[in-house]
Coordinates of C-alpha atoms and ligand atoms in Angstrom, one line a residue:
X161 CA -19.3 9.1 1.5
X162 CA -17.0 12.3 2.0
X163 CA -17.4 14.1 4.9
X164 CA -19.0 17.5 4.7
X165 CA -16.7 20.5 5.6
X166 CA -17.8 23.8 5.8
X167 CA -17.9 25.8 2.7
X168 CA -14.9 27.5 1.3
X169 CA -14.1 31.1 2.8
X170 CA -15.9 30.4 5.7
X171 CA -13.9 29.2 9.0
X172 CA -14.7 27.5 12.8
X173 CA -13.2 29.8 15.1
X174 CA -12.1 27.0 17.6
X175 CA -11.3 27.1 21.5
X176 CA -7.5 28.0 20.6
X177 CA -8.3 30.7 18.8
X178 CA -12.2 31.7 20.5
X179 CA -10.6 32.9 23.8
X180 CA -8.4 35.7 22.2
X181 CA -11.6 36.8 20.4
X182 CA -13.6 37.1 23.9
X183 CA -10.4 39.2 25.5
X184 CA -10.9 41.5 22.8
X185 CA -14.5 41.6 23.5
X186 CA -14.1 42.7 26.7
X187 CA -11.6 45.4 26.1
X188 CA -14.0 46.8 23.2
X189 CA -16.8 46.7 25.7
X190 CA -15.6 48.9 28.0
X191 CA -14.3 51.5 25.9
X192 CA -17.6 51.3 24.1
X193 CA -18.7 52.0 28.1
X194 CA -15.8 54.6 28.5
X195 CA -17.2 55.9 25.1
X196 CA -21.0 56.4 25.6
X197 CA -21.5 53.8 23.3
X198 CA -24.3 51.4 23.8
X199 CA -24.9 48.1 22.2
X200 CA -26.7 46.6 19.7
X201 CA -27.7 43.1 18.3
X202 CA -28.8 43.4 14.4
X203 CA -30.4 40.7 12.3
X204 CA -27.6 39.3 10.3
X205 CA -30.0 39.0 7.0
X206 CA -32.1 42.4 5.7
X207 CA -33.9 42.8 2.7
X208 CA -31.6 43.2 -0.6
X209 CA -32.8 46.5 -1.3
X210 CA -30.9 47.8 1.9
X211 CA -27.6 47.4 1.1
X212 CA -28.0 47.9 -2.9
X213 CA -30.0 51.4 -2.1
X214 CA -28.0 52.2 1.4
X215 CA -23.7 50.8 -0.4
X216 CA -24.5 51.4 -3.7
X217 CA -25.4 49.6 -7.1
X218 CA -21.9 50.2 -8.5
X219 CA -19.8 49.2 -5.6
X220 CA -17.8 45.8 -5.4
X221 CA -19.9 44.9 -2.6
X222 CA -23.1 45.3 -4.1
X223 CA -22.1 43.7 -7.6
X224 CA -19.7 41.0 -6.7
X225 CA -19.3 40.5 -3.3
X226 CA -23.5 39.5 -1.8
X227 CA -25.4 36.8 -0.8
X228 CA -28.5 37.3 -2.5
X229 CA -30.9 34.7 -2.1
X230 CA -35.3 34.4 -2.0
X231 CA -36.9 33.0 1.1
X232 CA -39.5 30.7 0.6
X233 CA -42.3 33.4 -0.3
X234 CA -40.0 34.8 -2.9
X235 CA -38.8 37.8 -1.0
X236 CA -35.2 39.1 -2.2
X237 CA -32.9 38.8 1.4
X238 CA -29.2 39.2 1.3
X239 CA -26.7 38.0 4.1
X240 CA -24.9 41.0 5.8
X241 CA -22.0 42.3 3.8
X242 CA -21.6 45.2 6.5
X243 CA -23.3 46.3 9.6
X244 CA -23.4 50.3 8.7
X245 CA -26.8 50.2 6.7
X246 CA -28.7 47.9 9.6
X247 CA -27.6 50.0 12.1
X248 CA -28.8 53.2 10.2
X249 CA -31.9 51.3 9.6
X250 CA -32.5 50.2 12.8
X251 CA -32.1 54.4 13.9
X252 CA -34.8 55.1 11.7
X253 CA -37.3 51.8 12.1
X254 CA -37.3 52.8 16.1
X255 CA -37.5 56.8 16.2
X256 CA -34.0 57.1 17.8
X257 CA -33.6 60.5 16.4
X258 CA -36.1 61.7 19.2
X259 CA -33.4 60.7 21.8
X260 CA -30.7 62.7 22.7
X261 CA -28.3 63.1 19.4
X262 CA -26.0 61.5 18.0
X263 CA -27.3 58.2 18.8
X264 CA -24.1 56.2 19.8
X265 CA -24.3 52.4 19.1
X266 CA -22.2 49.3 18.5
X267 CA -22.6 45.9 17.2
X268 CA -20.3 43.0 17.0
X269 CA -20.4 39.7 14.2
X270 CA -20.3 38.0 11.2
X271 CA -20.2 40.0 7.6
X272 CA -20.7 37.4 4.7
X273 CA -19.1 38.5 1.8
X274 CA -18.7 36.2 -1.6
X275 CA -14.5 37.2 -2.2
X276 CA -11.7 35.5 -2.9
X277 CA -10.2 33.8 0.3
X278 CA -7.1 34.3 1.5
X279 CA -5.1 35.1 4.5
X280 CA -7.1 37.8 6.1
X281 CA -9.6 37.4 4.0
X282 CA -12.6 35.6 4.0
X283 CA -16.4 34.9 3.3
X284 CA -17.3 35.0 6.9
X285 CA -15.8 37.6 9.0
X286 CA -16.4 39.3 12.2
X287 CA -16.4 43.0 12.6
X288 CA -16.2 45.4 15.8
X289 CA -18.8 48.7 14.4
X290 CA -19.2 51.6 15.8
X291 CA -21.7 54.4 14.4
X292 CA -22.9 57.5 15.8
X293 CA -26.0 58.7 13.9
X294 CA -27.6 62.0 14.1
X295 CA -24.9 64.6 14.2
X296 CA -23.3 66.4 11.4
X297 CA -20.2 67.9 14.2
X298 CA -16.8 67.3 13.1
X299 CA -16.1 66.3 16.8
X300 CA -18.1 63.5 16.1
X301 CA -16.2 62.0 13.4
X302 CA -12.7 62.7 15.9
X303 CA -14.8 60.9 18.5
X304 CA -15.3 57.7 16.4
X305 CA -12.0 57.7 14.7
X306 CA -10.1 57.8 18.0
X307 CA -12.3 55.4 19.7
X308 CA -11.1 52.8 17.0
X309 CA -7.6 54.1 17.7
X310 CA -8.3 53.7 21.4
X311 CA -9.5 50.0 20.8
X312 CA -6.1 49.1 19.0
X313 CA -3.9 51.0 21.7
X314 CA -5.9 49.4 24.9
X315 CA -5.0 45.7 23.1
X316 CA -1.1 46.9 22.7
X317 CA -0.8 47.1 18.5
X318 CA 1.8 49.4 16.9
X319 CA 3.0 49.5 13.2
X320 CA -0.3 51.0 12.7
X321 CA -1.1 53.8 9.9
X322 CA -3.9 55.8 10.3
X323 CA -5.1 57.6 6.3
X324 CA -7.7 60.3 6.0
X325 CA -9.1 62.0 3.2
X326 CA -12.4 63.7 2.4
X327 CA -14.6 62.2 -0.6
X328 CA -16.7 65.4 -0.3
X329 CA -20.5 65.9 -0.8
X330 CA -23.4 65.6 -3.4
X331 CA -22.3 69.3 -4.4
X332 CA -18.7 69.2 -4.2
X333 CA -18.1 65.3 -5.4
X334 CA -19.8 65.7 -8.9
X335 CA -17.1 68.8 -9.5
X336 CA -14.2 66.6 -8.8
X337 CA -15.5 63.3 -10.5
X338 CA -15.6 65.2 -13.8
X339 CA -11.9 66.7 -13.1
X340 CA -10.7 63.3 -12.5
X341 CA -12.6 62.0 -15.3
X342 CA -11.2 64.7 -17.6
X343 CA -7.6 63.9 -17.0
X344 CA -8.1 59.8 -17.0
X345 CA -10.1 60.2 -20.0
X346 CA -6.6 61.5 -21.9
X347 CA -4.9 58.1 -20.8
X348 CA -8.1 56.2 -20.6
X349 CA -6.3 53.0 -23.0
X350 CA -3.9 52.6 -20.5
X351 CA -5.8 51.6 -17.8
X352 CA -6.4 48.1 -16.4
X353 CA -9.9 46.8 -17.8
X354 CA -11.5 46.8 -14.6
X355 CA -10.7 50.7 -14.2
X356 CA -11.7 50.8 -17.6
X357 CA -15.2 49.6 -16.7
X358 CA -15.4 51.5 -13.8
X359 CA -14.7 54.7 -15.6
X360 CA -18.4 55.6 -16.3
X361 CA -19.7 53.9 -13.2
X362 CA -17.8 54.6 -10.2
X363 CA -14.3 56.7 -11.6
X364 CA -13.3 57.7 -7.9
X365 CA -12.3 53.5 -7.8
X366 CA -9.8 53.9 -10.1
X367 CA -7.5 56.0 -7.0
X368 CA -7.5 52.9 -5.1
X369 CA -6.6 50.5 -8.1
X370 CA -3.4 48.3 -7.1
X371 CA -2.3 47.9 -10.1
X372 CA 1.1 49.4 -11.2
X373 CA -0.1 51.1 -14.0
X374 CA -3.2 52.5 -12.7
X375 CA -1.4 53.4 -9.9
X376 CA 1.7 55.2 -12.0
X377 CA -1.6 57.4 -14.1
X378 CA -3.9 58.0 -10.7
X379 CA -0.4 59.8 -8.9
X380 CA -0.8 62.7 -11.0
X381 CA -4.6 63.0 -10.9
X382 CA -6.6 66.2 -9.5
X383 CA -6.9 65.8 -5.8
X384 CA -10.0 65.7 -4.2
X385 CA -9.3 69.1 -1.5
X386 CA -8.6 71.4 -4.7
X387 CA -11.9 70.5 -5.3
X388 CA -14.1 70.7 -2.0
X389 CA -17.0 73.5 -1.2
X390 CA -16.5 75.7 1.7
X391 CA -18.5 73.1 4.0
X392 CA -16.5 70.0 3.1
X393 CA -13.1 71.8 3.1
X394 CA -13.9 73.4 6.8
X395 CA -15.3 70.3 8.1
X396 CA -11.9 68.4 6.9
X397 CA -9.9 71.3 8.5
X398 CA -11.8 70.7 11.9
X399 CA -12.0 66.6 12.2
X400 CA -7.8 67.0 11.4
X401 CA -7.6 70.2 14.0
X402 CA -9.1 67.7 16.4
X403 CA -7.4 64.9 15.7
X404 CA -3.9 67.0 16.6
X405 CA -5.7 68.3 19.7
X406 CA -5.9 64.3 21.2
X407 CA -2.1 63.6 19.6
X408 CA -3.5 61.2 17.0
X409 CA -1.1 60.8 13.8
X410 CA -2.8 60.4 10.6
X411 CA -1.1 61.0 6.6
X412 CA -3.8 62.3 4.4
X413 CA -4.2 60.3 1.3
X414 CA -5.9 61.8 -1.8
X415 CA -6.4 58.1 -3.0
X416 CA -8.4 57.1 0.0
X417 CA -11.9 56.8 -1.3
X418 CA -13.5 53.7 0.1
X419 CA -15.4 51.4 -1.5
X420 CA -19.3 51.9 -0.4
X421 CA -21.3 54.6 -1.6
X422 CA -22.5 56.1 1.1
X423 CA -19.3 57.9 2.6
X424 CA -19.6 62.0 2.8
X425 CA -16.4 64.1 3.6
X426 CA -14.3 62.1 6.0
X427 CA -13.1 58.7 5.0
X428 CA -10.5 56.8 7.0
X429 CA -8.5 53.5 7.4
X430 CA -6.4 52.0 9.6
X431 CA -3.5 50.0 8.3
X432 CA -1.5 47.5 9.8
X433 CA 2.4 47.0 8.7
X434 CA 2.4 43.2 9.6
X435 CA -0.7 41.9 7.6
X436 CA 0.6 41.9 3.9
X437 CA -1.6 42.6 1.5
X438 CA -4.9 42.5 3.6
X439 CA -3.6 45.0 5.4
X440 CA -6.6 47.2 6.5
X441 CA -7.9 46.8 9.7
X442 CA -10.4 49.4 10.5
X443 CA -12.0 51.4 7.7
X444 CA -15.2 54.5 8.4
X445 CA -15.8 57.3 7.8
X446 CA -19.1 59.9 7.4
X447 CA -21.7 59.2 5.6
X448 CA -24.9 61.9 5.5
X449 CA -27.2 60.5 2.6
X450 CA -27.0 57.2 3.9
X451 CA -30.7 57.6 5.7
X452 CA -31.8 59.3 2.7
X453 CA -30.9 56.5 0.6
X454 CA -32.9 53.7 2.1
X455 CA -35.8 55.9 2.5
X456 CA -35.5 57.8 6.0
X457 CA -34.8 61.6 6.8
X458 CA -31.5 63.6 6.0
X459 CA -29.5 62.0 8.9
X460 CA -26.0 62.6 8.9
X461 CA -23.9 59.5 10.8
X462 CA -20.3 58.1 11.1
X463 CA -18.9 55.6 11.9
X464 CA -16.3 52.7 11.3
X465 CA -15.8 48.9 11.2
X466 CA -12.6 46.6 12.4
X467 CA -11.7 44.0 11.6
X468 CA -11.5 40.9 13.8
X469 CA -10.1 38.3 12.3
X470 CA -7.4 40.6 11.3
X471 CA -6.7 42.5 14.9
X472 CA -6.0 38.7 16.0
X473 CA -3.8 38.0 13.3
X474 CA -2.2 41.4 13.7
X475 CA -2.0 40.8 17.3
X476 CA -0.2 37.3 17.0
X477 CA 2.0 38.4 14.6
X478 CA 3.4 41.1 17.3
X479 CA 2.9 38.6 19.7
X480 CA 0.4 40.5 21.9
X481 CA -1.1 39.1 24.5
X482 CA -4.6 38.2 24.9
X483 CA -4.6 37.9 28.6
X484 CA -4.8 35.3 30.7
X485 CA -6.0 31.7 29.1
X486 CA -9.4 30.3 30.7
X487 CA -8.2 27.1 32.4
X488 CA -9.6 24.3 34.6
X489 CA -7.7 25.3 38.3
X490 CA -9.1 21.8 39.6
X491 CA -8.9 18.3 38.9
X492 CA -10.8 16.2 41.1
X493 CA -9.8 12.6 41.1
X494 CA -11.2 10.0 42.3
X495 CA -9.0 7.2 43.9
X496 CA -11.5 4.5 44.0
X497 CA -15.0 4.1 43.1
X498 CA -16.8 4.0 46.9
X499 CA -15.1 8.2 46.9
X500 CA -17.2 8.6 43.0
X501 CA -20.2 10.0 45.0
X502 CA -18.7 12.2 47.2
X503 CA -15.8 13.6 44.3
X504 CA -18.7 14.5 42.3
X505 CA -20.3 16.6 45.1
X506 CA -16.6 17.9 46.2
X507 CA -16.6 19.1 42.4
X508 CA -19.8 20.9 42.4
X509 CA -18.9 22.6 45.6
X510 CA -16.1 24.1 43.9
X511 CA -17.9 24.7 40.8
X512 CA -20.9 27.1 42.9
X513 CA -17.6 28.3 44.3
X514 CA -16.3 29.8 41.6
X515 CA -13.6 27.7 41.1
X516 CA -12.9 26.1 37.7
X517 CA -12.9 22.6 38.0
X518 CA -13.4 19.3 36.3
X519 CA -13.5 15.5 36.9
X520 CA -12.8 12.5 34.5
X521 CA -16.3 10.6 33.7
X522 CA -14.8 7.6 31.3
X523 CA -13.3 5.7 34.9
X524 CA -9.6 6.1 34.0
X525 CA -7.2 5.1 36.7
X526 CA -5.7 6.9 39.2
X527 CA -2.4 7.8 37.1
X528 CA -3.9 8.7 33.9
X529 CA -6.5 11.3 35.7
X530 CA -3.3 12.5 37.3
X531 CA -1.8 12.7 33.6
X532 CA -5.2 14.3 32.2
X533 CA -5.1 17.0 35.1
X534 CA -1.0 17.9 34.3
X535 CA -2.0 18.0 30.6
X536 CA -5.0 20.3 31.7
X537 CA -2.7 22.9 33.5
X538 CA -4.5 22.7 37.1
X539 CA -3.3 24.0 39.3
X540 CA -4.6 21.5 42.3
X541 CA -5.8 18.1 42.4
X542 CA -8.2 17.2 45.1
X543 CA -7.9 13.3 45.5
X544 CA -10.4 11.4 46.8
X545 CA -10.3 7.8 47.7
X546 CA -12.5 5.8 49.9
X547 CA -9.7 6.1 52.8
X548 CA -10.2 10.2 52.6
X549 CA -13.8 10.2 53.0
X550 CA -14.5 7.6 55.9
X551 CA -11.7 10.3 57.7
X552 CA -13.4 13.5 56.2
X553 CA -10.2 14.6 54.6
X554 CA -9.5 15.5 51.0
X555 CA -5.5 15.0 49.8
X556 CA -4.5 18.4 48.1
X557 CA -1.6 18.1 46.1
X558 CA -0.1 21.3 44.3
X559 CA 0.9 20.2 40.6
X560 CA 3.7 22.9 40.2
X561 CA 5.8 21.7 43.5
X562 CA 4.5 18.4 43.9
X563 CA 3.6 19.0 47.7
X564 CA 0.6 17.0 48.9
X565 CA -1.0 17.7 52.1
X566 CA -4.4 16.6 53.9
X567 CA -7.2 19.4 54.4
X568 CA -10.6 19.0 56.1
X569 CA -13.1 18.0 53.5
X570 CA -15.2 21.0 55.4
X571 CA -12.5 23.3 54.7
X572 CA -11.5 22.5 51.1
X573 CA -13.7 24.6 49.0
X574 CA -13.2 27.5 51.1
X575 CA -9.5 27.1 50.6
X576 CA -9.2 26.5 47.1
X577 CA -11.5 29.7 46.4
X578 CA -9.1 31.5 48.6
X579 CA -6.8 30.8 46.1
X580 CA -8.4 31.4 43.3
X581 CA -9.2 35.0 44.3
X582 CA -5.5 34.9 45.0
X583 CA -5.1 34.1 41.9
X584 CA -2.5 31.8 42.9
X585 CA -4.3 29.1 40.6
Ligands
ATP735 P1 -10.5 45.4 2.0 O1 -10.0 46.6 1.3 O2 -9.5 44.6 2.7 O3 -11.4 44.6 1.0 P2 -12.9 46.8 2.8 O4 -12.6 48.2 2.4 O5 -13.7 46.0 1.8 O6 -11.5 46.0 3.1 P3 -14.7 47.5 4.9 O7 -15.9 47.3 4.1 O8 -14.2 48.9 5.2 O9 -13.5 46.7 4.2 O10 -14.7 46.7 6.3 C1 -14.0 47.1 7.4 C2 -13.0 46.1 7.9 O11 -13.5 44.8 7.8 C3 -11.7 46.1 7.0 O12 -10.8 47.1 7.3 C4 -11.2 44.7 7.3 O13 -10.4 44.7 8.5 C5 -12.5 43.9 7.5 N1 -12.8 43.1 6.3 C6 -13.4 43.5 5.2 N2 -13.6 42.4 4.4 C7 -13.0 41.3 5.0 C8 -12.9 40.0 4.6 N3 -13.4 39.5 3.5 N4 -12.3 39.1 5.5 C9 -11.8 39.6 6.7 N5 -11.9 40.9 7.1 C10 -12.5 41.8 6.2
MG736 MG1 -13.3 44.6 0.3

């Protein structure tokens, strides 16, 4: 019988990898701290109608890209493709608005998206969100957008591109889809079949199509700020006034639409120079009728999601570094079997110590637990044999010099957490 792997798209993050992901972690969850930004943990399935009311019916996401299956009383539930719609939802299903405004929240995990995998893209993926919900300022949306920039500069990136546009309102955005419409409608044959199809639907797609063609028509088309109200055009004046105030660089991009629904004036997106064609790392931006959309109050929000699996890649590729690897400091090992009893307590000492340590269980000789602890990277073996313990002495031997000297069994733990806190281990 073949062995069962785990579905295509869909990847173990394994101990290699998993310990850059937690030093990220920690850096995003004190800036969330520095921030005001308070955490959240969201279901990671939600009714369908969520994400088809909350993204959109005509977006990729919603027609190509969910998980859409019945649970055993027939109810519709999809997977999460994105964490923006829960969190609004969760806003609304727990009165938040009656707290002090904007609500500032953040959630980390897995998005499940049915797409084509490839490097930096794939069915499982991890995102870092942030969303504050419940304030229509323009400081708000500088406040999220350099948070994410903050997140990238605290973990060392550069080659990093920051676009902005505005995709306007329900008043404004009806104005300009019929511009754009009217001058893609002149070359409508030449376009790619898929802008073709999402002429009717979802025209302001067509802007971000990569393909040559589309591209070559879609640099001469109407730009979306000839076309904003008063509102929209001031707000986009103010987020980019702020964003010079804090010294962030951006490039506005008229073809910068996104591709969910729900966005109102500001959309962004963070590119990095070293990822190839997945190249986005961070994309947000406001989004006002969201609430409205699954059901809820006028609430206006924004917000944005990063990337993981891409900020490591990114990271690696720059050769960043992730801190300092977790590592056993200890190896205890045990000369002969009358010491057994008394290594094992020696090693929980040290572990209620603090002191990362370990011991082999399998009854390998002396020489290959000395071979296991090089290969572990400790930085001290404590070696105990039956001669050490009748004298109450355990022989400490430092693995980077070699030296070996004999400590008071009483004094040992105390020592080697000395050490630690040193961080000479
Ligand atoms: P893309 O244009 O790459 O498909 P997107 O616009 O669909 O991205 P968003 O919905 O804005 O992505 O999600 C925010 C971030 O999540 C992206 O900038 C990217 O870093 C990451 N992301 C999205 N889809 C995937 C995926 N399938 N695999 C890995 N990361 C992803
Ligand atoms: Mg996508």
């Amino acid at each position: 019988m073949e062995s069962i792997k785990a579905p295509r798209g869909v990847r173990d993050i394994l101990p290699d990898e998993s310990w850059k992901w937690a030093f990220i972690f920690g850096v995003t969850r004190k800036i969330a701290e520095d921030f005001g930004y308070r955490e959240v943990h969201l279901p990671i399935f939600e009714q369908t109608e969520l994400f088809s009311r909350g993204i959109g019916e005509t977006t990729d996401v919603v027609e190509k890209e969910m998980y859409t299956f019945s649970d055993r009383s027939g109810r519709s539930l999809t997977l999460r493709p994105e964490a923006t719609a829960s969190m609004v939802r969760a806003y609304l299903e727990h009165g938040m608005a009656s707290g002090p405004q904007p609500s500032k929240l953040w959630c980390a995990g897995p998005m499940m998206r049915y797409e084509r995998p490839q490097k930096g893209r794939y069915r499982q993926f991890w995102q870092l969100d942030f969303e504050a919900i419940g304030s229509a300022s323009p400081l708000v949306d500088v406040e999220v957008i350099a948070l994410s920039l903050e997140i990238f500069r605290r973990l060392g990136l550069s080659n990093l591109e920051v676009l902005i546009n505005s995709v306007g309102c329900p008043s404004c955005r009806p104005v300009y889809r019929s511009a754009l419409q009217g001058y893609l409608r002149e070359r409508f044959d030449e376009l790619c079949p898929t802008c073709q199809g999402r002429f009717d639907r979802n025209p302001l797609r067509i802007l971000d199509c990569k393909v040559e063609t589309c591209r070559a028509i879609t640099d001469g088309a109407p730009d979306v700020r000839d076309h904003l109200c008063g509102e929209c055009r001031s707000h986009f004046d103010e987020v980019l006034q702020g964003l010079d105030l804090i010294g962030a660089k951006f490039r506005i991009d008229k073809r910068l639409v996104r591709g969910l629904d729900y966005y109102t004036k500001t959309a962004y997106e963070v590119l990095s120079g070293d990822l190839g064609a997945q190249n986005a790392v961070c994309g947000g931006g406001r989004y006002d009728n969201l609430a409205e959309a699954i059901g809820g109050p006028h609430t206006p929000g924004v917000g944005f999601a990063a990337g993981l699996d891409r900020i490591v890649l990114t990271m690696e590729q720059q050769g960043l570094s992730f801190g300092r690897e977790p590592s056993i400091s200890v190896i205890v090992v045990v000369a002969d079997e009358a010491a057994r009893d008394e290594a094992v307590r020696l090693l929980y000492e040290l572990r209620r110590a603090g002191v990362p340590s370990d011991m082999d269980t399998s009854g390998k000789g002396v020489k290959a637990q000395m071979k296991a602890a090089g290969a572990a990277k400790a930085c001290c073996v404590c070696i105990l044999g039956s001669s050490e313990v009748s004298r109450g002495v355990v022989a400490l031997k430092e693995m980077a010099t070699g030296s070996q000297e004999e400590i008071e069994r009483e004094r040992v733990v105390e020592r080697l957490a000395a050490k630690m806190k040193a961080a000479c281990c």
